[in-house]
Amino acid sequence: ASKSTLPYHVRADSHQHLVAQKLFRIAEQKKSNLIISADFSDTDSLLQCADELGPYIAVFKTHVDIVHDFGEKTVVGLKKLAAKHNFLIFEDRKFVDIGSTVQKQYHGGALRISEWADIVNVSPLGGWGVVEALEQVISNETSPYRDERAVLLLAEMTTAGSLATGKYTQKCIEIAKQRGGAVIGFVATEALGTAEPDLTTTAKEDFLIFTTGVNICQSGNILGQQYQTPEAAVRGGSDFIIAGRGIYTSENRVETAKQYQREGWNAYEARIAS
Ligand code: BMP
């Protein structure tokens, strides 16, 4: 699978999506391709993590449906900290339903995701309609967030026995290429062969690879989660590495985050030099 060997700033300059441009620039400024997966069940813990690790990450990934006291304080706090530390917010919602339902889950509802998440992901298990549905909401002329919202397709999963392989993954690539501009990339374990070797000719399909299941110390857990190291992930084509428990359950999460940041960044520098 081909992977991009271009520096983030080159990809920022040529990318047509504002969120991808912003993300590449943040990565370059902070020398970080690290995303923390902040799977906390209360607002205070979530916000404290964002404030402590904010300086070392490019993106803060949430699962707000596990936050028992989710509300105004969560939304305002996340937005404030994103501005303070210059990171984007990715709600790992994995929309998987018919388009009409997904529109209601994304926009409004209990979680008001479109209001605060720069990035969301979707599984096109039910076909392209769900992607179209999100794009409709995002590109609606009355939307105050037009151009500031992006979508990732869940192309692969890290778990043992995952069914998100082969034809399904290929279909994700097709959908990303065929649909409008809101899809900026994939959640995948490695490069999916979509990287363009030379963006100076066309930057139409510079899809970003976001990789979950990153852990320096462990290879997996009893519920089937499988890990790779930051170095292996980036070498394999990951543009942004996502780590949760490997960081936030460690004794000193700030030092551990810095270690993941360093390892991810060194691997990126090695890749663009190759
Ligand atoms: P951890 O690093 O603690 O194992 O957390 C992994 C995070 O990434 C979780 O939030 C999980 O929901 C998410 N994730 C994953 O582990 N594998 C996938 O294939 C897709 C995910 O979103």
PDB file of C-alpha atoms and ligand atoms in Angstrom:
ATOM      1  CA  ALA A   1       0.000   0.000   0.000  1.00  0.00           C
ATOM      2  CA  SER A   2       1.392   3.385  -0.937  1.00  0.00           C
ATOM      3  CA  LYS A   3       1.743   5.981   1.763  1.00  0.00           C
ATOM      4  CA  SER A   4       2.343   9.662   1.578  1.00  0.00           C
ATOM      5  CA  THR A   5       5.967  10.691   1.915  1.00  0.00           C
ATOM      6  CA  LEU A   6       5.090  14.357   1.593  1.00  0.00           C
ATOM      7  CA  PRO A   7       5.520  16.742   4.525  1.00  0.00           C
ATOM      8  CA  TYR A   8       2.351  17.865   6.266  1.00  0.00           C
ATOM      9  CA  HIS A   9       2.868  21.483   5.212  1.00  0.00           C
ATOM     10  CA  VAL A  10       2.928  20.528   1.543  1.00  0.00           C
ATOM     11  CA  ARG A  11      -0.259  18.546   2.023  1.00  0.00           C
ATOM     12  CA  ALA A  12      -1.784  21.488   3.906  1.00  0.00           C
ATOM     13  CA  ASP A  13      -1.059  23.840   1.020  1.00  0.00           C
ATOM     14  CA  SER A  14      -2.584  21.589  -1.591  1.00  0.00           C
ATOM     15  CA  HIS A  15      -5.534  20.118   0.265  1.00  0.00           C
ATOM     16  CA  GLN A  16      -8.934  21.468  -0.698  1.00  0.00           C
ATOM     17  CA  HIS A  17     -10.598  20.829   2.663  1.00  0.00           C
ATOM     18  CA  LEU A  18     -10.235  23.440   5.382  1.00  0.00           C
ATOM     19  CA  VAL A  19     -10.228  20.888   8.217  1.00  0.00           C
ATOM     20  CA  ALA A  20      -7.418  18.872   6.602  1.00  0.00           C
ATOM     21  CA  GLN A  21      -5.451  22.076   6.014  1.00  0.00           C
ATOM     22  CA  LYS A  22      -5.914  23.116   9.641  1.00  0.00           C
ATOM     23  CA  LEU A  23      -4.955  19.694  10.923  1.00  0.00           C
ATOM     24  CA  PHE A  24      -1.765  19.457   8.883  1.00  0.00           C
ATOM     25  CA  ARG A  25      -0.781  22.949  10.039  1.00  0.00           C
ATOM     26  CA  ILE A  26      -1.458  22.124  13.680  1.00  0.00           C
ATOM     27  CA  ALA A  27       0.640  18.963  13.343  1.00  0.00           C
ATOM     28  CA  GLU A  28       3.493  20.910  11.844  1.00  0.00           C
ATOM     29  CA  GLN A  29       3.319  23.735  14.418  1.00  0.00           C
ATOM     30  CA  LYS A  30       3.127  21.445  17.423  1.00  0.00           C
ATOM     31  CA  LYS A  31       5.291  18.714  15.951  1.00  0.00           C
ATOM     32  CA  SER A  32       2.586  16.256  16.827  1.00  0.00           C
ATOM     33  CA  ASN A  33       0.599  13.676  14.920  1.00  0.00           C
ATOM     34  CA  LEU A  34      -0.819  12.362  18.158  1.00  0.00           C
ATOM     35  CA  ILE A  35      -4.494  12.015  18.970  1.00  0.00           C
ATOM     36  CA  ILE A  36      -5.561  11.164  22.493  1.00  0.00           C
ATOM     37  CA  SER A  37      -8.578   8.912  22.762  1.00  0.00           C
ATOM     38  CA  ALA A  38     -10.145  10.390  25.895  1.00  0.00           C
ATOM     39  CA  ASP A  39     -12.609   7.722  26.921  1.00  0.00           C
ATOM     40  CA  PHE A  40     -13.762   9.253  30.211  1.00  0.00           C
ATOM     41  CA  SER A  41     -17.209   8.963  31.699  1.00  0.00           C
ATOM     42  CA  ASP A  42     -17.488  12.387  33.329  1.00  0.00           C
ATOM     43  CA  THR A  43     -17.068  15.946  32.084  1.00  0.00           C
ATOM     44  CA  ASP A  44     -14.478  17.030  34.635  1.00  0.00           C
ATOM     45  CA  SER A  45     -12.125  14.137  33.826  1.00  0.00           C
ATOM     46  CA  LEU A  46     -12.601  14.733  30.110  1.00  0.00           C
ATOM     47  CA  LEU A  47     -11.804  18.437  30.347  1.00  0.00           C
ATOM     48  CA  GLN A  48      -8.899  17.931  32.721  1.00  0.00           C
ATOM     49  CA  CYS A  49      -7.350  15.476  30.279  1.00  0.00           C
ATOM     50  CA  ALA A  50      -7.838  17.936  27.400  1.00  0.00           C
ATOM     51  CA  ASP A  51      -6.182  20.711  29.383  1.00  0.00           C
ATOM     52  CA  GLU A  52      -3.229  18.604  30.536  1.00  0.00           C
ATOM     53  CA  LEU A  53      -2.491  16.862  27.241  1.00  0.00           C
ATOM     54  CA  GLY A  54      -3.664  19.659  24.939  1.00  0.00           C
ATOM     55  CA  PRO A  55      -0.171  21.025  24.266  1.00  0.00           C
ATOM     56  CA  TYR A  56       1.058  17.660  22.921  1.00  0.00           C
ATOM     57  CA  ILE A  57      -1.787  16.566  20.678  1.00  0.00           C
ATOM     58  CA  ALA A  58      -3.159  17.491  17.276  1.00  0.00           C
ATOM     59  CA  VAL A  59      -6.647  16.133  17.931  1.00  0.00           C
ATOM     60  CA  PHE A  60      -8.739  15.263  20.969  1.00  0.00           C
ATOM     61  CA  LYS A  61     -10.922  12.212  20.319  1.00  0.00           C
ATOM     62  CA  THR A  62     -14.120  11.749  22.288  1.00  0.00           C
ATOM     63  CA  HIS A  63     -16.944   9.273  22.818  1.00  0.00           C
ATOM     64  CA  VAL A  64     -19.373  11.701  24.416  1.00  0.00           C
ATOM     65  CA  ASP A  65     -22.118   9.106  24.677  1.00  0.00           C
ATOM     66  CA  ILE A  66     -20.134   7.593  27.566  1.00  0.00           C
ATOM     67  CA  VAL A  67     -20.016  10.920  29.458  1.00  0.00           C
ATOM     68  CA  HIS A  68     -22.814  10.540  32.021  1.00  0.00           C
ATOM     69  CA  ASP A  69     -23.088  14.270  32.727  1.00  0.00           C
ATOM     70  CA  PHE A  70     -22.682  15.457  29.123  1.00  0.00           C
ATOM     71  CA  GLY A  71     -24.131  18.929  28.598  1.00  0.00           C
ATOM     72  CA  GLU A  72     -23.432  22.607  28.074  1.00  0.00           C
ATOM     73  CA  LYS A  73     -20.399  22.500  30.361  1.00  0.00           C
ATOM     74  CA  THR A  74     -18.869  19.689  28.293  1.00  0.00           C
ATOM     75  CA  VAL A  75     -19.427  21.490  24.994  1.00  0.00           C
ATOM     76  CA  VAL A  76     -18.248  24.901  26.184  1.00  0.00           C
ATOM     77  CA  GLY A  77     -15.256  23.365  27.964  1.00  0.00           C
ATOM     78  CA  LEU A  78     -14.139  21.339  24.969  1.00  0.00           C
ATOM     79  CA  LYS A  79     -14.416  24.302  22.603  1.00  0.00           C
ATOM     80  CA  LYS A  80     -12.513  26.555  24.976  1.00  0.00           C
ATOM     81  CA  LEU A  81      -9.685  24.082  25.454  1.00  0.00           C
ATOM     82  CA  ALA A  82      -9.488  23.377  21.716  1.00  0.00           C
ATOM     83  CA  ALA A  83      -8.929  27.104  21.172  1.00  0.00           C
ATOM     84  CA  LYS A  84      -6.519  27.416  24.110  1.00  0.00           C
ATOM     85  CA  HIS A  85      -4.285  24.527  23.027  1.00  0.00           C
ATOM     86  CA  ASN A  86      -4.925  24.591  19.279  1.00  0.00           C
ATOM     87  CA  PHE A  87      -6.295  21.122  18.664  1.00  0.00           C
ATOM     88  CA  LEU A  88      -9.251  19.755  16.706  1.00  0.00           C
ATOM     89  CA  ILE A  89     -12.042  17.629  18.171  1.00  0.00           C
ATOM     90  CA  PHE A  90     -12.971  14.246  16.720  1.00  0.00           C
ATOM     91  CA  GLU A  91     -16.150  12.580  17.989  1.00  0.00           C
ATOM     92  CA  ASP A  92     -15.680   8.854  17.385  1.00  0.00           C
ATOM     93  CA  ARG A  93     -19.410   8.329  16.887  1.00  0.00           C
ATOM     94  CA  LYS A  94     -19.197   5.731  14.078  1.00  0.00           C
ATOM     95  CA  PHE A  95     -22.556   6.603  12.575  1.00  0.00           C
ATOM     96  CA  VAL A  96     -24.091   3.495  11.064  1.00  0.00           C
ATOM     97  CA  ASP A  97     -27.736   3.776  10.079  1.00  0.00           C
ATOM     98  CA  ILE A  98     -29.933   5.101   7.294  1.00  0.00           C
ATOM     99  CA  GLY A  99     -29.110   8.624   6.157  1.00  0.00           C
ATOM    100  CA  SER A 100     -32.167  10.264   7.641  1.00  0.00           C
ATOM    101  CA  THR A 101     -31.515   8.874  11.135  1.00  0.00           C
ATOM    102  CA  VAL A 102     -27.849   9.798  10.993  1.00  0.00           C
ATOM    103  CA  GLN A 103     -28.737  13.396  10.143  1.00  0.00           C
ATOM    104  CA  LYS A 104     -30.751  13.569  13.349  1.00  0.00           C
ATOM    105  CA  GLN A 105     -27.996  11.921  15.374  1.00  0.00           C
ATOM    106  CA  TYR A 106     -25.384  14.299  13.985  1.00  0.00           C
ATOM    107  CA  HIS A 107     -27.225  17.591  14.064  1.00  0.00           C
ATOM    108  CA  GLY A 108     -29.130  18.573  17.202  1.00  0.00           C
ATOM    109  CA  GLY A 109     -30.328  15.757  19.391  1.00  0.00           C
ATOM    110  CA  ALA A 110     -28.953  15.109  22.849  1.00  0.00           C
ATOM    111  CA  LEU A 111     -25.313  15.405  21.811  1.00  0.00           C
ATOM    112  CA  ARG A 112     -25.340  18.333  19.315  1.00  0.00           C
ATOM    113  CA  ILE A 113     -22.311  16.786  17.608  1.00  0.00           C
ATOM    114  CA  SER A 114     -22.282  19.073  14.571  1.00  0.00           C
ATOM    115  CA  GLU A 115     -21.978  22.046  16.902  1.00  0.00           C
ATOM    116  CA  TRP A 116     -18.611  21.136  18.428  1.00  0.00           C
ATOM    117  CA  ALA A 117     -16.896  18.232  16.618  1.00  0.00           C
ATOM    118  CA  ASP A 118     -14.586  19.228  13.753  1.00  0.00           C
ATOM    119  CA  ILE A 119     -14.404  15.597  12.654  1.00  0.00           C
ATOM    120  CA  VAL A 120     -16.796  12.645  12.878  1.00  0.00           C
ATOM    121  CA  ASN A 121     -16.614   9.148  11.465  1.00  0.00           C
ATOM    122  CA  VAL A 122     -19.125   6.944   9.751  1.00  0.00           C
ATOM    123  CA  SER A 123     -19.327   3.336   8.671  1.00  0.00           C
ATOM    124  CA  PRO A 124     -20.806   3.033   5.188  1.00  0.00           C
ATOM    125  CA  LEU A 125     -22.101  -0.446   6.017  1.00  0.00           C
ATOM    126  CA  GLY A 126     -25.432   0.621   4.564  1.00  0.00           C
ATOM    127  CA  GLY A 127     -23.871   2.197   1.474  1.00  0.00           C
ATOM    128  CA  TRP A 128     -23.117   5.743   0.352  1.00  0.00           C
ATOM    129  CA  GLY A 129     -26.400   7.317   1.538  1.00  0.00           C
ATOM    130  CA  VAL A 130     -25.113   7.839   5.022  1.00  0.00           C
ATOM    131  CA  VAL A 131     -22.131   9.806   3.741  1.00  0.00           C
ATOM    132  CA  GLU A 132     -24.416  11.870   1.538  1.00  0.00           C
ATOM    133  CA  ALA A 133     -26.601  12.513   4.587  1.00  0.00           C
ATOM    134  CA  LEU A 134     -23.730  13.974   6.597  1.00  0.00           C
ATOM    135  CA  GLU A 135     -22.528  15.997   3.618  1.00  0.00           C
ATOM    136  CA  GLN A 136     -25.986  17.506   3.226  1.00  0.00           C
ATOM    137  CA  VAL A 137     -25.973  18.749   6.804  1.00  0.00           C
ATOM    138  CA  ILE A 138     -22.417  20.046   6.573  1.00  0.00           C
ATOM    139  CA  SER A 139     -22.838  21.862   3.281  1.00  0.00           C
ATOM    140  CA  ASN A 140     -26.257  23.292   4.049  1.00  0.00           C
ATOM    141  CA  GLU A 141     -26.128  26.981   3.267  1.00  0.00           C
ATOM    142  CA  THR A 142     -27.607  27.906   6.617  1.00  0.00           C
ATOM    143  CA  SER A 143     -25.033  25.853   8.509  1.00  0.00           C
ATOM    144  CA  PRO A 144     -22.756  28.098  10.587  1.00  0.00           C
ATOM    145  CA  TYR A 145     -20.095  25.379  10.392  1.00  0.00           C
ATOM    146  CA  ARG A 146     -19.919  25.025   6.621  1.00  0.00           C
ATOM    147  CA  ASP A 147     -16.455  23.884   5.482  1.00  0.00           C
ATOM    148  CA  GLU A 148     -15.430  23.489   9.111  1.00  0.00           C
ATOM    149  CA  ARG A 149     -16.676  19.935   9.493  1.00  0.00           C
ATOM    150  CA  ALA A 150     -15.111  16.810   8.047  1.00  0.00           C
ATOM    151  CA  VAL A 151     -15.908  13.123   7.842  1.00  0.00           C
ATOM    152  CA  LEU A 152     -13.760  10.003   8.092  1.00  0.00           C
ATOM    153  CA  LEU A 153     -14.876   6.616   6.850  1.00  0.00           C
ATOM    154  CA  LEU A 154     -14.336   3.684   9.187  1.00  0.00           C
ATOM    155  CA  ALA A 155     -12.478   1.558   6.637  1.00  0.00           C
ATOM    156  CA  GLU A 156     -10.914  -0.976   9.005  1.00  0.00           C
ATOM    157  CA  MET A 157     -11.121  -1.949  12.659  1.00  0.00           C
ATOM    158  CA  THR A 158      -8.375  -2.991  15.036  1.00  0.00           C
ATOM    159  CA  THR A 159     -10.239  -5.829  16.694  1.00  0.00           C
ATOM    160  CA  ALA A 160      -9.579  -9.536  16.214  1.00  0.00           C
ATOM    161  CA  GLY A 161     -11.955 -11.059  13.680  1.00  0.00           C
ATOM    162  CA  SER A 162     -12.946  -7.653  12.277  1.00  0.00           C
ATOM    163  CA  LEU A 163     -15.346  -7.850   9.335  1.00  0.00           C
ATOM    164  CA  ALA A 164     -14.211  -4.446   8.081  1.00  0.00           C
ATOM    165  CA  THR A 165     -11.758  -5.889   5.548  1.00  0.00           C
ATOM    166  CA  GLY A 166     -11.442  -6.715   1.847  1.00  0.00           C
ATOM    167  CA  LYS A 167     -14.466  -5.671  -0.161  1.00  0.00           C
ATOM    168  CA  TYR A 168     -15.834  -3.479   2.612  1.00  0.00           C
ATOM    169  CA  THR A 169     -12.573  -1.542   2.854  1.00  0.00           C
ATOM    170  CA  GLN A 170     -12.363  -1.207  -0.932  1.00  0.00           C
ATOM    171  CA  LYS A 171     -15.919   0.082  -1.030  1.00  0.00           C
ATOM    172  CA  CYS A 172     -14.996   2.734   1.538  1.00  0.00           C
ATOM    173  CA  ILE A 173     -12.254   3.953  -0.783  1.00  0.00           C
ATOM    174  CA  GLU A 174     -14.679   4.066  -3.718  1.00  0.00           C
ATOM    175  CA  ILE A 175     -17.254   5.997  -1.710  1.00  0.00           C
ATOM    176  CA  ALA A 176     -14.646   8.498  -0.521  1.00  0.00           C
ATOM    177  CA  LYS A 177     -13.597   9.122  -4.104  1.00  0.00           C
ATOM    178  CA  GLN A 178     -17.124   9.405  -5.468  1.00  0.00           C
ATOM    179  CA  ARG A 179     -18.827  11.473  -2.802  1.00  0.00           C
ATOM    180  CA  GLY A 180     -18.567  15.211  -2.302  1.00  0.00           C
ATOM    181  CA  GLY A 181     -15.794  16.919  -0.469  1.00  0.00           C
ATOM    182  CA  ALA A 182     -16.560  16.285   3.206  1.00  0.00           C
ATOM    183  CA  VAL A 183     -14.657  12.996   3.408  1.00  0.00           C
ATOM    184  CA  ILE A 184     -11.049  13.779   4.277  1.00  0.00           C
ATOM    185  CA  GLY A 185      -9.841  10.285   5.046  1.00  0.00           C
ATOM    186  CA  PHE A 186     -10.165   6.961   6.773  1.00  0.00           C
ATOM    187  CA  VAL A 187      -9.856   5.292  10.112  1.00  0.00           C
ATOM    188  CA  ALA A 188      -7.544   2.456   9.140  1.00  0.00           C
ATOM    189  CA  THR A 189      -4.628   0.471  10.501  1.00  0.00           C
ATOM    190  CA  GLU A 190      -2.300   1.320   7.607  1.00  0.00           C
ATOM    191  CA  ALA A 191      -2.082   3.123   4.256  1.00  0.00           C
ATOM    192  CA  LEU A 192      -4.917   2.084   1.974  1.00  0.00           C
ATOM    193  CA  GLY A 193      -3.140   2.693  -1.291  1.00  0.00           C
ATOM    194  CA  THR A 194      -4.827   6.019  -1.874  1.00  0.00           C
ATOM    195  CA  ALA A 195      -1.857   8.302  -1.284  1.00  0.00           C
ATOM    196  CA  GLU A 196      -0.778  10.374  -4.238  1.00  0.00           C
ATOM    197  CA  PRO A 197       2.943  10.380  -4.845  1.00  0.00           C
ATOM    198  CA  ASP A 198       2.955  13.877  -6.287  1.00  0.00           C
ATOM    199  CA  LEU A 199       0.476  16.428  -5.029  1.00  0.00           C
ATOM    200  CA  THR A 200       1.806  19.124  -7.296  1.00  0.00           C
ATOM    201  CA  THR A 201      -0.207  17.595 -10.134  1.00  0.00           C
ATOM    202  CA  THR A 202      -3.420  16.876  -8.260  1.00  0.00           C
ATOM    203  CA  ALA A 203      -4.438  16.987  -4.653  1.00  0.00           C
ATOM    204  CA  LYS A 204      -7.916  15.689  -5.178  1.00  0.00           C
ATOM    205  CA  GLU A 205      -7.481  12.465  -3.314  1.00  0.00           C
ATOM    206  CA  ASP A 206      -5.103  13.114  -0.480  1.00  0.00           C
ATOM    207  CA  PHE A 207      -6.907  11.034   2.099  1.00  0.00           C
ATOM    208  CA  LEU A 208      -5.670  11.155   5.690  1.00  0.00           C
ATOM    209  CA  ILE A 209      -5.158   7.923   7.605  1.00  0.00           C
ATOM    210  CA  PHE A 210      -6.196   7.976  11.274  1.00  0.00           C
ATOM    211  CA  THR A 211      -5.039   4.918  13.199  1.00  0.00           C
ATOM    212  CA  THR A 212      -6.545   3.624  16.418  1.00  0.00           C
ATOM    213  CA  GLY A 213      -5.082   0.766  18.441  1.00  0.00           C
ATOM    214  CA  VAL A 214      -1.771   2.443  19.203  1.00  0.00           C
ATOM    215  CA  ASN A 215       0.092   1.417  22.336  1.00  0.00           C
ATOM    216  CA  ILE A 216       3.778   1.316  23.194  1.00  0.00           C
ATOM    217  CA  CYS A 217       3.619  -1.314  25.936  1.00  0.00           C
ATOM    218  CA  GLN A 218       0.829  -3.725  25.052  1.00  0.00           C
ATOM    219  CA  SER A 219      -0.056  -5.848  22.059  1.00  0.00           C
ATOM    220  CA  GLY A 220      -3.723  -6.315  22.891  1.00  0.00           C
ATOM    221  CA  ASN A 221      -6.385  -7.141  25.448  1.00  0.00           C
ATOM    222  CA  ILE A 222      -8.851  -9.903  26.211  1.00  0.00           C
ATOM    223  CA  LEU A 223     -11.704  -8.165  24.421  1.00  0.00           C
ATOM    224  CA  GLY A 224      -9.912  -8.521  21.114  1.00  0.00           C
ATOM    225  CA  GLN A 225      -8.254  -5.119  20.854  1.00  0.00           C
ATOM    226  CA  GLN A 226      -4.975  -5.367  18.914  1.00  0.00           C
ATOM    227  CA  TYR A 227      -2.201  -2.779  19.122  1.00  0.00           C
ATOM    228  CA  GLN A 228       0.750  -1.527  17.175  1.00  0.00           C
ATOM    229  CA  THR A 229       3.380   0.956  18.283  1.00  0.00           C
ATOM    230  CA  PRO A 230       3.375   4.603  17.134  1.00  0.00           C
ATOM    231  CA  GLU A 231       6.472   3.893  15.069  1.00  0.00           C
ATOM    232  CA  ALA A 232       4.971   0.864  13.320  1.00  0.00           C
ATOM    233  CA  ALA A 233       1.719   2.701  12.650  1.00  0.00           C
ATOM    234  CA  VAL A 234       3.381   5.733  11.056  1.00  0.00           C
ATOM    235  CA  ARG A 235       5.830   3.581   9.108  1.00  0.00           C
ATOM    236  CA  GLY A 236       2.842   1.677   7.748  1.00  0.00           C
ATOM    237  CA  GLY A 237       1.186   4.842   6.500  1.00  0.00           C
ATOM    238  CA  SER A 238      -0.718   6.290   9.430  1.00  0.00           C
ATOM    239  CA  ASP A 239      -0.866  10.088   9.317  1.00  0.00           C
ATOM    240  CA  PHE A 240      -2.374  10.497  12.783  1.00  0.00           C
ATOM    241  CA  ILE A 241      -1.950   7.969  15.590  1.00  0.00           C
ATOM    242  CA  ILE A 242      -4.666   7.490  18.186  1.00  0.00           C
ATOM    243  CA  ALA A 243      -3.835   6.240  21.678  1.00  0.00           C
ATOM    244  CA  GLY A 244      -6.094   5.930  24.699  1.00  0.00           C
ATOM    245  CA  ARG A 245      -5.310   3.729  27.666  1.00  0.00           C
ATOM    246  CA  GLY A 246      -1.636   3.500  26.711  1.00  0.00           C
ATOM    247  CA  ILE A 247      -1.473   7.168  27.712  1.00  0.00           C
ATOM    248  CA  TYR A 248      -4.222   8.013  30.163  1.00  0.00           C
ATOM    249  CA  THR A 249      -3.811   5.001  32.459  1.00  0.00           C
ATOM    250  CA  SER A 250      -0.056   5.471  32.733  1.00  0.00           C
ATOM    251  CA  GLU A 251       1.430   6.805  35.935  1.00  0.00           C
ATOM    252  CA  ASN A 252       2.417  10.133  34.434  1.00  0.00           C
ATOM    253  CA  ARG A 253       0.176  10.784  31.480  1.00  0.00           C
ATOM    254  CA  VAL A 254       1.853  14.022  30.460  1.00  0.00           C
ATOM    255  CA  GLU A 255       5.270  12.371  30.188  1.00  0.00           C
ATOM    256  CA  THR A 256       3.733   9.378  28.429  1.00  0.00           C
ATOM    257  CA  ALA A 257       1.899  11.624  25.966  1.00  0.00           C
ATOM    258  CA  LYS A 258       5.175  13.370  25.204  1.00  0.00           C
ATOM    259  CA  GLN A 259       6.789   9.993  24.573  1.00  0.00           C
ATOM    260  CA  TYR A 260       4.046   8.976  22.105  1.00  0.00           C
ATOM    261  CA  GLN A 261       4.279  12.398  20.488  1.00  0.00           C
ATOM    262  CA  ARG A 262       8.038  12.070  20.049  1.00  0.00           C
ATOM    263  CA  GLU A 263       7.852   8.540  18.705  1.00  0.00           C
ATOM    264  CA  GLY A 264       5.075   9.418  16.267  1.00  0.00           C
ATOM    265  CA  TRP A 265       6.859  12.540  15.083  1.00  0.00           C
ATOM    266  CA  ASN A 266      10.236  10.828  14.638  1.00  0.00           C
ATOM    267  CA  ALA A 267       8.564   8.100  12.584  1.00  0.00           C
ATOM    268  CA  TYR A 268       6.886  10.772  10.441  1.00  0.00           C
ATOM    269  CA  GLU A 269      10.206  12.517   9.849  1.00  0.00           C
ATOM    270  CA  ALA A 270      11.799   9.199   8.908  1.00  0.00           C
ATOM    271  CA  ARG A 271       8.948   8.488   6.489  1.00  0.00           C
ATOM    272  CA  ILE A 272       9.146  11.805   4.669  1.00  0.00           C
ATOM    273  CA  ALA A 273      12.924  11.411   4.431  1.00  0.00           C
ATOM    274  CA  SER A 274      12.607   7.951   2.861  1.00  0.00           C
TER     275      SER A 274
HETATM  276  P1  BMP B   1      -7.332   2.300  23.560  1.00  0.00           P
HETATM  277  O1  BMP B   1      -6.087   2.943  22.934  1.00  0.00           O
HETATM  278  O2  BMP B   1      -7.512   2.638  24.982  1.00  0.00           O
HETATM  279  O3  BMP B   1      -7.434   0.825  23.252  1.00  0.00           O
HETATM  280  O4  BMP B   1      -8.598   3.002  22.865  1.00  0.00           O
HETATM  281  C1  BMP B   1      -8.881   2.826  21.515  1.00  0.00           C
HETATM  282  C2  BMP B   1      -9.916   3.830  21.070  1.00  0.00           C
HETATM  283  O5  BMP B   1     -10.044   3.760  19.659  1.00  0.00           O
HETATM  284  C3  BMP B   1     -11.298   3.581  21.651  1.00  0.00           C
HETATM  285  O6  BMP B   1     -11.918   4.836  21.829  1.00  0.00           O
HETATM  286  C4  BMP B   1     -12.007   2.807  20.554  1.00  0.00           C
HETATM  287  O7  BMP B   1     -13.399   3.064  20.557  1.00  0.00           O
HETATM  288  C5  BMP B   1     -11.353   3.359  19.298  1.00  0.00           C
HETATM  289  N1  BMP B   1     -11.274   2.394  18.164  1.00  0.00           N
HETATM  290  C6  BMP B   1     -10.527   1.238  18.218  1.00  0.00           C
HETATM  291  O8  BMP B   1      -9.882   0.944  19.225  1.00  0.00           O
HETATM  292  N2  BMP B   1     -10.496   0.408  17.131  1.00  0.00           N
HETATM  293  C7  BMP B   1     -11.156   0.673  15.983  1.00  0.00           C
HETATM  294  O9  BMP B   1     -11.084  -0.105  15.042  1.00  0.00           O
HETATM  295  C8  BMP B   1     -11.893   1.857  15.911  1.00  0.00           C
HETATM  296  C9  BMP B   1     -11.939   2.718  17.003  1.00  0.00           C
HETATM  297  O10 BMP B   1     -12.606   3.856  16.925  1.00  0.00           O
END
